Amino acid sequence: MKQGEAILRLEYLSATQFASLMPDESGSVLGGLCFSQQAIAPCTLDLPFLAVEMALPSSEDNLCEVWHSDEPLTSGQLGAIRYRQSETLLFGCMSLDEMAVDASSEECSPLQSATETAYQLIFALLEAQGYTSLFRVWNYFSSINVESHQIERYRQFNIGRQEAFLAHGRSVIDGVPAACALGSATGGLNIAFLATRAKVLGIENPRQVSAYHYPSQYGPRTPTFARAGLANLGGRDVLFISGTASIVGHQTLHHGDVAAQTRECLQNIAAVVEEANRQAPHAHFQLDRFVYKVYVRNPENMAQIRREIADYFDKPVSVVFLQADICRADLLVEIEASGGHLTPLDKPKPA
Ligand code: 3EB
């Protein structure tokens, strides 16, 4: 790595900006996600880019989350997964049509089968390529709060996800990834993920019951994710904070009060960062250096949520907004964050 280069860097671009990246700039692209009201497939030069149908509550009509690495990169495909990898990292994504997945079993919903299939494929890829840790997973599918086959779709997803971990002999507690699971406007099951050969330390939130220990009132299988994952990538401590909601213990707080829910999300994120700094003594994560992604259930709440976030920090922070259904019907907002990698807040590398 030369000076100014990085194993992991995040930038946010519009689809137009993304399409006009110079070849030398796109050469460092590991992969990413592109959110828009209508599924646009920006010309991604065979890069693993996940198109997610999700409206933006602001005036922009699309948003591309682009992950870069200055390590040498190669691309590949395994079944539905398109991926790109470096010595340290692998970014992959896939879109599965739920209806195309074999759903011959009567007690198993198509979404559950598709989820299990997707995660089995992820694990097969990681095992084949020698990436020891699943670091971060982004999960998006439609109608997340809708019930079918006698059970809410988010809970169907949780069953399929956990089954895949168990089928691969993986713990559903230790070494689980940081994650988020949100409702997209339409479309099938869309999953993007980042895996690494570095060691990942799972971080839990002392204010919350770990999701993998939620009581059965939230579904027959617990959600298989950690509150955050911490890894040292090329000398930098990188922290991925999972989707974080207004949950304390295991219960939703502040029903119907979007401002109070936003403050609770931020307090939970602060608690996770404090815990990360405590567990990794040389980590010095600072809340205002993180990059935040905010999922807003009702777009008319965006201004209020934006105000709460601005009031919480005493300087401007990097925040983007998306409109999404959240995995509990009583949650109005969810916030995820990452830090320690290079971000739009860092100066561009010298030419
Ligand atoms: C929660 O804390 C809110 O199922 O992967 C947050 C992050 C949530 C990840 C997931 C769900 C997930 O339970 C929901």
Short mmCIF file of C-alpha atoms and ligand atoms in Angstrom, two decimals:
data_model
loop_
_atom_site.label_atom_id
_atom_site.label_comp_id
_atom_site.label_asym_id
_atom_site.label_seq_id
_atom_site.Cartn_x
_atom_site.Cartn_y
_atom_site.Cartn_z
CA MET A 1 0.00 0.00 0.00
CA LYS A 2 1.39 3.38 -0.94
CA GLN A 3 0.82 6.42 1.17
CA GLY A 4 -2.79 7.61 0.89
CA GLU A 5 -4.00 4.22 -0.30
CA ALA A 6 -6.44 2.18 1.68
CA ILE A 7 -7.72 -1.35 2.00
CA LEU A 8 -11.26 -0.02 2.30
CA ARG A 9 -12.83 3.28 1.32
CA LEU A 10 -16.47 4.29 1.02
CA GLU A 11 -17.90 6.92 -1.24
CA TYR A 12 -21.47 7.91 -2.11
CA LEU A 13 -22.22 8.87 -5.70
CA SER A 14 -25.24 9.37 -7.91
CA ALA A 15 -25.67 6.79 -10.67
CA THR A 16 -24.57 9.46 -13.16
CA GLN A 17 -21.41 10.23 -11.21
CA PHE A 18 -20.75 6.52 -10.87
CA ALA A 19 -21.11 5.99 -14.62
CA SER A 20 -18.60 8.76 -15.31
CA LEU A 21 -15.82 7.44 -13.04
CA MET A 22 -12.55 7.42 -14.93
CA PRO A 23 -11.11 3.95 -15.60
CA ASP A 24 -8.38 4.52 -13.03
CA GLU A 25 -10.99 5.47 -10.42
CA SER A 26 -13.30 2.54 -11.20
CA GLY A 27 -10.28 0.20 -11.10
CA SER A 28 -10.34 0.43 -7.32
CA VAL A 29 -14.06 -0.43 -7.02
CA LEU A 30 -14.66 -3.53 -4.95
CA GLY A 31 -18.44 -3.36 -5.35
CA GLY A 32 -21.45 -1.61 -3.97
CA LEU A 33 -25.15 -0.99 -3.77
CA CYS A 34 -27.33 1.29 -5.82
CA PHE A 35 -30.60 2.44 -4.28
CA SER A 36 -33.32 3.95 -6.43
CA GLN A 37 -37.07 4.10 -6.76
CA GLN A 38 -36.91 2.22 -10.04
CA ALA A 39 -34.38 -0.56 -10.34
CA ILE A 40 -31.72 1.12 -12.37
CA ALA A 41 -28.77 -0.98 -13.36
CA PRO A 42 -26.01 1.57 -13.74
CA CYS A 43 -23.36 0.45 -16.18
CA THR A 44 -21.22 -1.33 -13.62
CA LEU A 45 -18.51 -2.70 -15.92
CA ASP A 46 -19.16 -6.20 -14.56
CA LEU A 47 -18.58 -5.00 -11.02
CA PRO A 48 -20.70 -6.55 -8.27
CA PHE A 49 -23.36 -3.88 -7.78
CA LEU A 50 -26.63 -4.63 -6.09
CA ALA A 51 -29.63 -2.71 -7.44
CA VAL A 52 -32.14 -2.15 -4.61
CA GLU A 53 -35.56 -0.69 -5.30
CA MET A 54 -35.82 1.80 -2.48
CA ALA A 55 -37.03 5.38 -2.66
CA LEU A 56 -34.98 8.29 -1.34
CA PRO A 57 -36.95 10.60 0.90
CA SER A 58 -34.88 13.54 -0.35
CA SER A 59 -35.02 15.06 -3.81
CA GLU A 60 -32.33 12.84 -5.35
CA ASP A 61 -33.60 9.85 -7.28
CA ASN A 62 -30.76 7.45 -6.68
CA LEU A 63 -27.78 6.80 -4.45
CA CYS A 64 -24.81 4.52 -5.05
CA GLU A 65 -22.79 3.27 -2.09
CA VAL A 66 -19.39 2.46 -3.59
CA TRP A 67 -16.75 0.46 -1.74
CA HIS A 68 -13.18 0.86 -2.97
CA SER A 69 -9.94 -0.90 -2.22
CA ASP A 70 -6.44 -0.04 -3.43
CA GLU A 71 -5.32 -3.65 -3.17
CA PRO A 72 -5.13 -5.61 -6.46
CA LEU A 73 -8.63 -6.88 -7.33
CA THR A 74 -10.09 -9.75 -9.32
CA SER A 75 -13.71 -10.57 -10.17
CA GLY A 76 -15.65 -13.81 -10.19
CA GLN A 77 -19.05 -15.43 -10.12
CA LEU A 78 -20.47 -18.39 -8.23
CA GLY A 79 -24.05 -19.22 -9.15
CA ALA A 80 -26.07 -16.08 -8.47
CA ILE A 81 -23.24 -14.36 -6.59
CA ARG A 82 -21.11 -11.82 -8.42
CA TYR A 83 -18.04 -10.93 -6.44
CA ARG A 84 -14.77 -9.05 -6.44
CA GLN A 85 -11.92 -9.82 -4.11
CA SER A 86 -8.58 -8.64 -2.84
CA GLU A 87 -6.05 -10.37 -0.60
CA THR A 88 -8.00 -9.12 2.44
CA LEU A 89 -11.61 -8.58 1.37
CA LEU A 90 -14.36 -10.07 -0.75
CA PHE A 91 -17.47 -8.08 -1.71
CA GLY A 92 -20.32 -10.09 -3.22
CA CYS A 93 -23.96 -9.62 -4.07
CA MET A 94 -26.93 -11.48 -5.49
CA SER A 95 -30.56 -10.96 -6.39
CA LEU A 96 -32.78 -14.01 -6.10
CA ASP A 97 -36.26 -14.26 -7.51
CA GLU A 98 -38.20 -15.83 -4.62
CA MET A 99 -40.66 -17.39 -7.01
CA ALA A 100 -37.92 -19.11 -9.01
CA VAL A 101 -36.57 -20.91 -5.97
CA ASP A 102 -37.81 -24.43 -5.49
CA ALA A 103 -40.60 -24.18 -2.94
CA SER A 104 -41.96 -27.67 -3.19
CA SER A 105 -42.07 -28.04 0.58
CA GLU A 106 -45.42 -26.99 1.95
CA GLU A 107 -44.26 -25.75 5.33
CA CYS A 108 -41.46 -23.68 3.89
CA SER A 109 -42.20 -20.32 2.27
CA PRO A 110 -40.42 -19.24 -0.93
CA LEU A 111 -38.69 -16.42 0.97
CA GLN A 112 -37.39 -18.82 3.60
CA SER A 113 -36.06 -21.18 0.90
CA ALA A 114 -34.51 -18.33 -1.07
CA THR A 115 -32.82 -16.99 2.07
CA GLU A 116 -31.43 -20.38 2.99
CA THR A 117 -30.20 -20.89 -0.58
CA ALA A 118 -28.57 -17.45 -0.63
CA TYR A 119 -26.68 -17.90 2.63
CA GLN A 120 -25.62 -21.45 1.73
CA LEU A 121 -24.11 -20.04 -1.46
CA ILE A 122 -22.34 -17.28 0.47
CA PHE A 123 -20.81 -19.82 2.85
CA ALA A 124 -19.82 -22.11 -0.04
CA LEU A 125 -18.05 -19.18 -1.70
CA LEU A 126 -16.25 -18.09 1.46
CA GLU A 127 -15.14 -21.63 2.19
CA ALA A 128 -13.91 -22.12 -1.40
CA GLN A 129 -12.00 -18.82 -1.46
CA GLY A 130 -10.63 -18.99 2.08
CA TYR A 131 -12.34 -15.94 3.61
CA THR A 132 -12.72 -16.83 7.24
CA SER A 133 -15.19 -14.18 8.39
CA LEU A 134 -18.44 -12.80 7.12
CA PHE A 135 -17.99 -9.17 8.21
CA ARG A 136 -21.13 -7.31 7.07
CA VAL A 137 -24.37 -8.35 5.30
CA TRP A 138 -27.02 -6.06 3.80
CA ASN A 139 -30.40 -7.80 3.34
CA TYR A 140 -33.28 -6.25 1.37
CA PHE A 141 -36.60 -7.78 0.34
CA SER A 142 -40.13 -6.56 -0.27
CA SER A 143 -43.14 -6.65 2.10
CA ILE A 144 -40.96 -7.32 5.14
CA ASN A 145 -43.86 -6.81 7.60
CA VAL A 146 -46.43 -8.76 5.58
CA GLU A 147 -47.62 -12.15 6.78
CA SER A 148 -47.81 -15.17 4.47
CA HIS A 149 -47.65 -18.91 5.23
CA GLN A 150 -48.92 -17.95 8.75
CA ILE A 151 -45.82 -15.98 9.57
CA GLU A 152 -44.38 -12.52 8.93
CA ARG A 153 -41.89 -12.38 6.08
CA TYR A 154 -39.08 -11.01 8.28
CA ARG A 155 -39.52 -14.09 10.49
CA GLN A 156 -39.47 -16.39 7.43
CA PHE A 157 -36.18 -14.72 6.49
CA ASN A 158 -34.81 -15.34 9.99
CA ILE A 159 -35.62 -19.04 9.76
CA GLY A 160 -33.91 -19.45 6.38
CA ARG A 161 -30.85 -17.45 7.47
CA GLN A 162 -30.36 -19.45 10.66
CA GLU A 163 -30.89 -22.78 8.87
CA ALA A 164 -28.05 -21.94 6.49
CA PHE A 165 -25.66 -21.12 9.34
CA LEU A 166 -26.51 -24.41 11.03
CA ALA A 167 -26.26 -26.39 7.78
CA HIS A 168 -22.69 -25.14 7.39
CA GLY A 169 -21.77 -26.05 10.95
CA ARG A 170 -21.48 -22.40 11.88
CA SER A 171 -22.33 -21.01 15.28
CA VAL A 172 -25.43 -18.80 15.34
CA ILE A 173 -23.85 -16.78 18.18
CA ASP A 174 -20.08 -16.59 17.71
CA GLY A 175 -18.71 -15.09 14.54
CA VAL A 176 -22.06 -13.90 13.20
CA PRO A 177 -21.90 -10.85 10.94
CA ALA A 178 -22.98 -7.28 11.43
CA ALA A 179 -26.14 -6.90 9.33
CA CYS A 180 -29.28 -5.06 8.44
CA ALA A 181 -32.61 -6.31 7.06
CA LEU A 182 -34.95 -3.79 5.46
CA GLY A 183 -38.03 -3.79 3.29
CA SER A 184 -37.42 -2.73 -0.30
CA ALA A 185 -40.23 -1.29 -2.42
CA THR A 186 -40.47 -4.33 -4.69
CA GLY A 187 -38.18 -6.98 -6.07
CA GLY A 188 -36.83 -10.30 -4.87
CA LEU A 189 -34.29 -11.10 -2.21
CA ASN A 190 -31.28 -8.80 -2.55
CA ILE A 191 -28.17 -9.48 -0.50
CA ALA A 192 -24.77 -7.81 -0.50
CA PHE A 193 -21.92 -8.82 1.77
CA LEU A 194 -18.36 -8.09 2.72
CA ALA A 195 -16.13 -10.93 3.93
CA THR A 196 -12.54 -10.83 5.10
CA ARG A 197 -9.53 -12.98 5.86
CA ALA A 198 -8.84 -10.74 8.86
CA LYS A 199 -10.08 -11.72 12.30
CA VAL A 200 -13.47 -10.14 13.14
CA LEU A 201 -14.46 -9.38 16.70
CA GLY A 202 -18.23 -9.36 17.31
CA ILE A 203 -19.44 -6.47 19.45
CA GLU A 204 -22.72 -6.52 21.39
CA ASN A 205 -24.64 -3.61 22.90
CA PRO A 206 -24.81 -3.64 26.72
CA ARG A 207 -28.17 -1.80 26.49
CA GLN A 208 -29.73 -4.50 24.31
CA VAL A 209 -30.36 -8.20 24.48
CA SER A 210 -28.27 -9.74 21.71
CA ALA A 211 -30.51 -10.36 18.70
CA TYR A 212 -29.43 -14.01 18.66
CA HIS A 213 -30.89 -14.28 22.20
CA TYR A 214 -34.22 -12.56 21.51
CA PRO A 215 -37.17 -14.36 23.17
CA SER A 216 -39.47 -16.37 20.92
CA GLN A 217 -42.13 -13.64 20.83
CA TYR A 218 -40.11 -12.15 17.93
CA GLY A 219 -40.23 -15.35 15.90
CA PRO A 220 -39.38 -19.05 16.07
CA ARG A 221 -35.74 -18.47 15.04
CA THR A 222 -33.62 -15.61 16.34
CA PRO A 223 -32.01 -13.11 13.99
CA THR A 224 -28.45 -14.25 13.26
CA PHE A 225 -26.40 -11.06 13.49
CA ALA A 226 -24.06 -9.18 15.81
CA ARG A 227 -24.61 -5.55 16.85
CA ALA A 228 -21.26 -4.70 15.25
CA GLY A 229 -18.13 -6.27 13.80
CA LEU A 230 -14.60 -4.98 14.27
CA ALA A 231 -11.58 -5.95 12.20
CA ASN A 232 -8.11 -4.57 11.71
CA LEU A 233 -7.58 -4.04 7.99
CA GLY A 234 -4.03 -3.09 7.08
CA GLY A 235 -3.41 -1.36 10.40
CA ARG A 236 -6.77 0.43 10.60
CA ASP A 237 -9.51 -0.65 12.96
CA VAL A 238 -12.75 -0.81 10.97
CA LEU A 239 -16.15 -1.05 12.64
CA PHE A 240 -19.42 -1.99 10.95
CA ILE A 241 -22.43 -1.17 13.12
CA SER A 242 -25.57 -3.15 12.25
CA GLY A 243 -28.92 -1.55 11.65
CA THR A 244 -29.76 0.00 15.02
CA ALA A 245 -33.27 0.75 16.19
CA SER A 246 -35.16 2.10 19.19
CA ILE A 247 -34.85 -1.16 21.10
CA VAL A 248 -33.69 -1.43 24.71
CA GLY A 249 -33.49 -4.88 26.24
CA HIS A 250 -35.48 -6.61 23.54
CA GLN A 251 -38.40 -4.20 23.49
CA THR A 252 -39.33 -1.39 21.15
CA LEU A 253 -39.41 1.97 22.95
CA HIS A 254 -41.25 5.20 22.04
CA HIS A 255 -44.14 3.87 19.98
CA GLY A 256 -45.28 6.51 17.51
CA ASP A 257 -42.63 9.06 18.59
CA VAL A 258 -40.15 9.30 15.74
CA ALA A 259 -37.97 11.96 17.44
CA ALA A 260 -37.53 9.88 20.59
CA GLN A 261 -36.90 6.74 18.48
CA THR A 262 -34.15 8.59 16.61
CA ARG A 263 -32.46 9.66 19.86
CA GLU A 264 -32.68 6.08 21.17
CA CYS A 265 -31.02 4.77 17.96
CA LEU A 266 -28.19 7.26 18.45
CA GLN A 267 -27.76 6.30 22.10
CA ASN A 268 -27.60 2.64 21.07
CA ILE A 269 -24.96 3.42 18.44
CA ALA A 270 -22.96 5.40 21.01
CA ALA A 271 -23.14 2.41 23.38
CA VAL A 272 -21.88 0.06 20.65
CA VAL A 273 -18.99 2.38 19.81
CA GLU A 274 -18.08 2.69 23.48
CA GLU A 275 -18.13 -1.09 23.77
CA ALA A 276 -15.93 -1.43 20.66
CA ASN A 277 -13.38 1.02 22.11
CA ARG A 278 -13.44 -0.89 25.40
CA GLN A 279 -12.91 -4.30 23.75
CA ALA A 280 -10.21 -3.16 21.33
CA PRO A 281 -7.89 -1.08 23.47
CA HIS A 282 -6.05 0.52 20.55
CA ALA A 283 -9.30 1.44 18.77
CA HIS A 284 -10.30 5.06 19.17
CA PHE A 285 -13.56 5.25 17.27
CA GLN A 286 -15.18 8.65 17.30
CA LEU A 287 -18.93 8.90 16.72
CA ASP A 288 -18.66 12.01 14.57
CA ARG A 289 -16.20 10.28 12.20
CA PHE A 290 -18.69 7.56 11.27
CA VAL A 291 -20.71 7.41 8.08
CA TYR A 292 -24.43 6.99 8.80
CA LYS A 293 -27.24 5.50 6.71
CA VAL A 294 -30.74 6.22 7.96
CA TYR A 295 -33.77 4.16 6.95
CA VAL A 296 -37.00 6.12 7.39
CA ARG A 297 -40.34 4.31 7.35
CA ASN A 298 -42.48 7.39 6.63
CA PRO A 299 -40.82 9.91 4.31
CA GLU A 300 -42.71 12.77 5.97
CA ASN A 301 -40.67 12.10 9.14
CA MET A 302 -37.35 12.78 7.43
CA ALA A 303 -37.01 16.45 8.40
CA GLN A 304 -37.63 15.62 12.06
CA ILE A 305 -35.15 12.75 12.01
CA ARG A 306 -32.55 14.91 10.29
CA ARG A 307 -33.02 17.59 12.98
CA GLU A 308 -32.57 15.08 15.82
CA ILE A 309 -29.36 13.79 14.24
CA ALA A 310 -28.00 17.33 13.71
CA ASP A 311 -28.84 18.23 17.32
CA TYR A 312 -27.08 15.13 18.63
CA PHE A 313 -23.71 15.96 17.04
CA ASP A 314 -21.93 19.25 17.52
CA LYS A 315 -20.43 19.15 14.02
CA PRO A 316 -21.68 18.04 10.60
CA VAL A 317 -21.57 14.28 10.07
CA SER A 318 -21.91 12.14 6.95
CA VAL A 319 -25.55 10.95 6.69
CA VAL A 320 -27.64 9.54 3.85
CA PHE A 321 -31.37 8.76 3.98
CA LEU A 322 -33.44 5.97 2.42
CA GLN A 323 -37.11 5.11 2.64
CA ALA A 324 -37.67 1.57 3.86
CA ASP A 325 -39.93 -0.58 5.95
CA ILE A 326 -38.22 -1.71 9.13
CA CYS A 327 -38.38 -5.23 10.47
CA ARG A 328 -40.75 -4.51 13.36
CA ALA A 329 -43.99 -2.76 12.44
CA ASP A 330 -43.59 -0.40 15.44
CA LEU A 331 -40.15 0.86 14.39
CA LEU A 332 -40.15 4.17 12.50
CA VAL A 333 -36.42 4.60 11.94
CA GLU A 334 -33.25 2.51 11.84
CA ILE A 335 -29.68 3.76 11.58
CA GLU A 336 -26.54 1.88 10.53
CA ALA A 337 -23.00 3.18 10.53
CA SER A 338 -19.44 2.32 9.72
CA GLY A 339 -16.12 3.87 10.54
CA GLY A 340 -12.39 3.43 10.57
CA HIS A 341 -12.19 2.95 6.79
CA LEU A 342 -11.62 6.00 4.60
CA THR A 343 -14.83 7.95 4.13
CA PRO A 344 -16.08 11.02 2.26
CA LEU A 345 -14.85 12.99 5.30
CA ASP A 346 -11.24 12.10 4.50
CA LYS A 347 -9.24 14.16 2.07
CA PRO A 348 -8.90 12.55 -1.36
CA LYS A 349 -5.58 10.85 -1.89
CA PRO A 350 -2.94 13.09 -3.46
CA ALA A 351 -2.73 12.70 -7.24
C1 3EB B 1 -33.18 -5.10 15.84
O1 3EB B 1 -32.30 -4.60 16.53
C2 3EB B 1 -33.68 -4.28 14.70
O2 3EB B 1 -32.22 -9.18 11.00
O3 3EB B 1 -30.27 -8.72 10.16
C3 3EB B 1 -31.32 -4.69 12.88
C4 3EB B 1 -30.15 -5.14 12.26
C5 3EB B 1 -32.45 -5.44 12.82
C6 3EB B 1 -30.14 -6.36 11.59
C7 3EB B 1 -31.27 -8.42 10.84
C8 3EB B 1 -32.44 -6.66 12.13
C9 3EB B 1 -31.29 -7.12 11.53
O4 3EB B 1 -33.66 -6.23 16.06
C10 3EB B 1 -33.73 -4.99 13.43
#
